[in-house]
């Protein structure tokens, strides 16, 4: 009997096709995660390279870290703000720009262009705009409004980082929603219009269900993206004032690379990873309830 | 069969010989003087072309007499990420052989991550170890051993924009100048011209350790001399921080949080900055340079330092230490002095320092560098500097509000950093 049957050959071909991607996942995902788990169980003196096994000590430290509740609160505030604004504004802009009018292409370009700007350069410019004697307060002053010191107070600092992040990244969601909107069959709207449906009803009964797979996609990538936003915080506020904008990913960086506590930093990174996984799985499971599938 | 065996034997012999030759020839992992093909790497945070050129020149001169050292690379890392990058390199097994260091030195010394230099420097002919100023070597020493050569010792000084002062009708007497007088003149300048009064450069309401340039004059200190007890909440520190808070929120003598003002662009009447920052002066205004003003505790001098040491993780400790001794010998120290105030008594005269300084006169350098060095204290330095800096900043943020409860905030700073100091 021949060893290389057609089936075996097909299986091998399949494995060869996924091999590059699989190698990438193993090298850049599985091995780093495995190392992070190992590091979280050790105390590592980075200056001498000595590692001491400490078991679950770093996990126990999570419970007694006095800064962690504030960090988690800031993470929820930042991610929640970014996700809600990014998806709702992305959808709103897409609906507005989905209409035919002169200059629509120009506006699409305007809203998308910040996406291709370097995040550090973008944030530095916002830093100048938001300082006490900066451009935004200058504009407010011109209309008689005394603007706050945006980056020096907890609430306004959080609003500032959320807004700068949303303005930069809303273009991605807008493009995805635009593509989805253009895939909605126009005859459905015509039929609804003939039945006397209002614009609001058409949006709720036709548009939203048909673009719901895209809403799911944007929700997942926006949640993951928000939880991983680092440069905006690092450049704009450095996590301050006090701990008001210290989100979890920035806290991981501080512990691991600024304070040289790789073990605790790895523990926090694994906590962040578990949050991302749980939220993604949750959204994936909930899709059955609200995502529309034609079949 | 015999042929095959012979072939295998020859292969094994050839492999063994190649490996032996490779081990003998490669500089990697060797320590002895017989090592060849040694490649040295030194991390620096300067990106100044002239400074890098000087280092390359010294490196080339060293290699001319040491053929076993085939290259000396000066790797320029961005200052803002310098400590993080260096520690990541060390942790990743890619440590440089030599490194510049600032506030990371305490951690490196405490972890035995640096090679002791005293014996080598003392035994190097013509190096003149006794020429070093004691106040300069203190931060880089432990138990009588020097772990890094303090190549840069730049005192903080008061820069004055005399044009702006004159425009606001203000006069100062540098001989008897106090912090209160600086604040009063600064407030008047701000009120009359709209420009800033005094700016503590690089503070920006984040890097609080630079405030030592002020609180030292008030008799304050961040922690006790043994580094174990926080003294942020002492009466002296309360007085110093009340002075700063008033300047920022009552008199307007100092720009408030989130307000940018660059003295060297002509935006302020005074700035407190290191002498080495004189290179930023463009000649667009007349300036004066004076020692720091007196506080309630009298006159004081604060020093910003940088050292260079050999990392214990270096694969070429011996060659790296030998190169460090060459880099810092009296002849090369004199060359480095054109950029960095040296730690050698023999080079510390205003005239010698002025020979290569285009911005400052011999008299200015004598007054603000040479005369200040013997009694200078350094900026606060401790093990775990980043963690102390960050936790201190987080607590201190509450101070930079108009209605701040200063004693309560300073107590909270101590609550935040005391556990780290006590480690």
Short mmCIF file of C-alpha atoms in Angstrom, two decimals, chain B residues 187-406:
data_model
loop_
_atom_site.label_atom_id
_atom_site.label_comp_id
_atom_site.label_asym_id
_atom_site.label_seq_id
_atom_site.Cartn_x
_atom_site.Cartn_y
_atom_site.Cartn_z
CA UNK B 187 6.97 87.81 40.22
CA UNK B 188 7.59 91.42 39.19
CA UNK B 189 8.91 90.31 35.79
CA UNK B 190 5.87 88.10 35.27
CA UNK B 191 3.49 90.89 36.25
CA UNK B 192 5.17 93.56 34.13
CA UNK B 193 6.27 91.64 31.02
CA UNK B 194 4.15 88.49 30.98
CA UNK B 195 7.32 86.41 30.80
CA UNK B 196 8.04 83.75 33.38
CA UNK B 197 9.94 84.53 36.59
CA UNK B 198 12.14 81.60 37.62
CA UNK B 199 12.07 78.21 35.95
CA UNK B 200 13.60 75.08 37.47
CA UNK B 201 14.73 73.44 34.28
CA UNK B 202 13.58 69.86 33.64
CA UNK B 203 11.31 69.91 36.72
CA UNK B 204 8.06 70.32 34.75
CA UNK B 205 6.09 69.25 37.86
CA UNK B 206 7.34 65.69 37.35
CA UNK B 207 11.07 65.32 38.07
CA UNK B 208 10.85 66.41 41.69
CA UNK B 209 14.46 65.44 42.47
CA UNK B 210 15.58 68.62 40.66
CA UNK B 211 13.81 70.59 43.42
CA UNK B 212 16.81 69.67 45.58
CA UNK B 213 18.36 72.77 44.01
CA UNK B 214 15.87 74.74 46.12
CA UNK B 215 15.21 72.68 49.23
CA UNK B 216 18.93 72.24 50.02
CA UNK B 217 19.07 76.00 50.65
CA UNK B 218 16.19 75.60 53.11
CA UNK B 219 18.10 72.87 54.98
CA UNK B 220 15.82 70.15 53.60
CA UNK B 221 16.58 66.68 52.31
CA UNK B 222 14.46 63.93 50.78
CA UNK B 223 15.75 61.29 53.17
CA UNK B 224 18.21 60.82 56.01
CA UNK B 225 21.95 60.56 55.20
CA UNK B 226 21.83 56.75 55.54
CA UNK B 227 18.95 56.68 53.04
CA UNK B 228 16.67 54.72 55.36
CA UNK B 229 14.22 57.38 56.59
CA UNK B 230 12.06 59.73 54.59
CA UNK B 231 12.44 63.37 55.62
CA UNK B 232 10.09 64.88 53.07
CA UNK B 233 7.77 65.94 55.87
CA UNK B 234 10.42 67.78 57.91
CA UNK B 235 9.80 71.45 58.86
CA UNK B 236 12.61 72.48 56.47
CA UNK B 237 10.95 70.69 53.56
CA UNK B 238 7.57 72.18 54.48
CA UNK B 239 9.14 75.64 54.32
CA UNK B 240 10.79 74.88 50.97
CA UNK B 241 7.62 73.48 49.42
CA UNK B 242 5.55 76.36 50.79
CA UNK B 243 8.00 78.70 49.03
CA UNK B 244 7.59 76.79 45.75
CA UNK B 245 3.81 76.54 46.11
CA UNK B 246 3.51 80.27 46.73
CA UNK B 247 5.72 80.97 43.71
CA UNK B 248 3.50 78.82 41.49
CA UNK B 249 0.06 79.71 42.81
CA UNK B 250 0.22 83.02 44.71
CA UNK B 251 2.88 85.32 43.31
CA UNK B 252 3.27 83.82 39.84
CA UNK B 253 7.05 83.91 40.24
CA UNK B 254 7.30 80.38 38.82
CA UNK B 255 5.22 79.09 35.87
CA UNK B 256 2.36 76.90 37.09
CA UNK B 257 1.80 73.27 36.09
CA UNK B 258 1.28 72.74 32.39
CA UNK B 259 2.82 76.07 31.39
CA UNK B 260 5.94 75.91 29.25
CA UNK B 261 8.63 78.59 29.47
CA UNK B 262 12.12 78.13 28.05
CA UNK B 263 14.71 80.44 29.59
CA UNK B 264 17.16 79.84 26.74
CA UNK B 265 14.53 80.99 24.24
CA UNK B 266 14.16 84.21 26.24
CA UNK B 267 10.88 83.27 27.95
CA UNK B 268 12.00 83.71 31.58
CA UNK B 269 14.03 85.95 33.86
CA UNK B 270 15.83 83.17 35.73
CA UNK B 271 16.49 79.50 35.39
CA UNK B 272 18.17 76.96 37.63
CA UNK B 273 20.13 74.61 35.41
CA UNK B 274 23.47 72.85 35.21
CA UNK B 275 26.50 74.77 34.03
CA UNK B 276 26.76 72.41 31.05
CA UNK B 277 23.47 73.86 29.75
CA UNK B 278 25.33 77.06 28.85
CA UNK B 279 25.72 75.54 25.38
CA UNK B 280 22.02 76.41 24.86
CA UNK B 281 22.72 80.13 25.09
CA UNK B 282 22.39 81.62 21.63
CA UNK B 283 23.48 85.20 22.34
CA UNK B 284 19.98 86.58 21.78
CA UNK B 285 20.02 88.23 25.23
CA UNK B 286 22.53 89.35 27.86
CA UNK B 287 22.92 86.89 30.67
CA UNK B 288 24.51 86.47 34.07
CA UNK B 289 25.57 83.21 35.69
CA UNK B 290 25.78 82.90 39.46
CA UNK B 291 25.88 80.23 42.18
CA UNK B 292 22.49 79.20 43.55
CA UNK B 293 20.76 81.81 45.76
CA UNK B 294 20.89 81.52 49.53
CA UNK B 295 18.00 80.04 51.46
CA UNK B 296 17.20 80.22 55.18
CA UNK B 297 19.94 77.62 55.70
CA UNK B 298 22.52 79.65 53.83
CA UNK B 299 24.29 79.17 50.51
CA UNK B 300 24.42 75.72 48.98
CA UNK B 301 25.64 73.88 45.92
CA UNK B 302 23.93 70.99 44.20
CA UNK B 303 25.63 68.81 41.65
CA UNK B 304 24.41 66.73 38.73
CA UNK B 305 26.78 63.86 38.09
CA UNK B 306 27.50 61.23 35.50
CA UNK B 307 29.94 58.36 35.88
CA UNK B 308 31.37 55.63 33.72
CA UNK B 309 31.90 52.09 34.96
CA UNK B 310 32.66 48.56 33.80
CA UNK B 311 29.82 46.07 34.03
CA UNK B 312 30.48 42.79 35.78
CA UNK B 313 28.47 41.12 33.00
CA UNK B 314 31.08 42.26 30.46
CA UNK B 315 32.77 39.41 28.65
CA UNK B 316 35.96 41.47 28.58
CA UNK B 317 36.20 42.94 32.07
CA UNK B 318 39.97 43.20 32.03
CA UNK B 319 40.19 44.97 28.68
CA UNK B 320 37.21 47.19 29.50
CA UNK B 321 38.77 48.25 32.81
CA UNK B 322 42.06 48.92 31.08
CA UNK B 323 40.31 51.07 28.49
CA UNK B 324 38.44 52.96 31.24
CA UNK B 325 41.77 53.72 32.92
CA UNK B 326 43.05 55.06 29.59
CA UNK B 327 39.86 57.03 28.84
CA UNK B 328 40.10 58.80 32.19
CA UNK B 329 43.85 59.33 32.57
CA UNK B 330 44.99 62.93 33.16
CA UNK B 331 45.59 63.60 29.47
CA UNK B 332 42.18 62.33 28.31
CA UNK B 333 40.40 63.79 31.34
CA UNK B 334 41.67 67.19 30.17
CA UNK B 335 40.14 66.55 26.75
CA UNK B 336 36.81 65.44 28.26
CA UNK B 337 36.84 68.56 30.46
CA UNK B 338 35.89 70.71 27.46
CA UNK B 339 32.40 69.19 27.74
CA UNK B 340 32.18 67.85 31.27
CA UNK B 341 33.45 69.50 34.51
CA UNK B 342 36.14 67.02 35.58
CA UNK B 343 36.67 65.44 39.02
CA UNK B 344 40.44 66.15 38.98
CA UNK B 345 41.84 68.91 41.20
CA UNK B 346 44.64 69.59 38.72
CA UNK B 347 42.13 70.48 36.00
CA UNK B 348 39.79 72.47 38.19
CA UNK B 349 40.74 76.07 37.59
CA UNK B 350 38.57 78.62 35.87
CA UNK B 351 41.28 79.34 33.33
CA UNK B 352 41.78 75.72 32.34
CA UNK B 353 38.06 75.09 32.03
CA UNK B 354 37.63 78.26 29.97
CA UNK B 355 40.25 77.20 27.41
CA UNK B 356 37.69 75.10 25.54
CA UNK B 357 34.51 76.82 26.67
CA UNK B 358 33.07 79.32 24.20
CA UNK B 359 30.11 80.42 26.30
CA UNK B 360 31.50 81.05 29.79
CA UNK B 361 34.42 83.12 31.01
CA UNK B 362 37.21 81.91 33.30
CA UNK B 363 35.79 84.03 36.12
CA UNK B 364 32.30 82.55 35.70
CA UNK B 365 33.63 79.00 35.60
CA UNK B 366 35.82 79.62 38.62
CA UNK B 367 32.87 80.97 40.62
CA UNK B 368 30.12 78.51 39.61
CA UNK B 369 32.16 75.33 39.12
CA UNK B 370 35.56 75.33 40.79
CA UNK B 371 34.62 77.19 43.96
CA UNK B 372 31.40 75.19 44.38
CA UNK B 373 32.61 71.62 43.91
CA UNK B 374 34.29 70.93 47.28
CA UNK B 375 31.10 71.44 49.31
CA UNK B 376 28.58 70.27 46.75
CA UNK B 377 25.85 67.74 47.43
CA UNK B 378 24.42 65.62 44.64
CA UNK B 379 20.80 65.35 43.58
CA UNK B 380 18.92 62.75 45.66
CA UNK B 381 20.15 59.30 44.68
CA UNK B 382 19.06 55.97 46.09
CA UNK B 383 18.59 52.36 45.11
CA UNK B 384 15.32 51.76 43.17
CA UNK B 385 15.46 55.35 41.84
CA UNK B 386 12.66 54.94 39.29
CA UNK B 387 10.23 53.48 41.80
CA UNK B 388 11.00 56.20 44.35
CA UNK B 389 10.71 58.88 41.68
CA UNK B 390 7.39 57.55 40.41
CA UNK B 391 5.75 56.94 43.77
CA UNK B 392 7.01 60.29 45.06
CA UNK B 393 5.66 62.04 41.99
CA UNK B 394 2.27 60.35 42.28
CA UNK B 395 1.94 61.55 45.87
CA UNK B 396 3.39 64.99 45.13
CA UNK B 397 0.90 65.62 42.30
CA UNK B 398 -1.64 66.61 44.97
CA UNK B 399 0.62 69.50 45.98
CA UNK B 400 0.36 71.26 42.64
CA UNK B 401 -3.12 72.64 43.22
CA UNK B 402 -3.93 76.09 44.55
CA UNK B 403 -5.65 74.78 47.69
CA UNK B 404 -3.17 72.03 48.53
CA UNK B 405 -2.64 70.93 52.13
CA UNK B 406 1.16 71.03 52.05
#
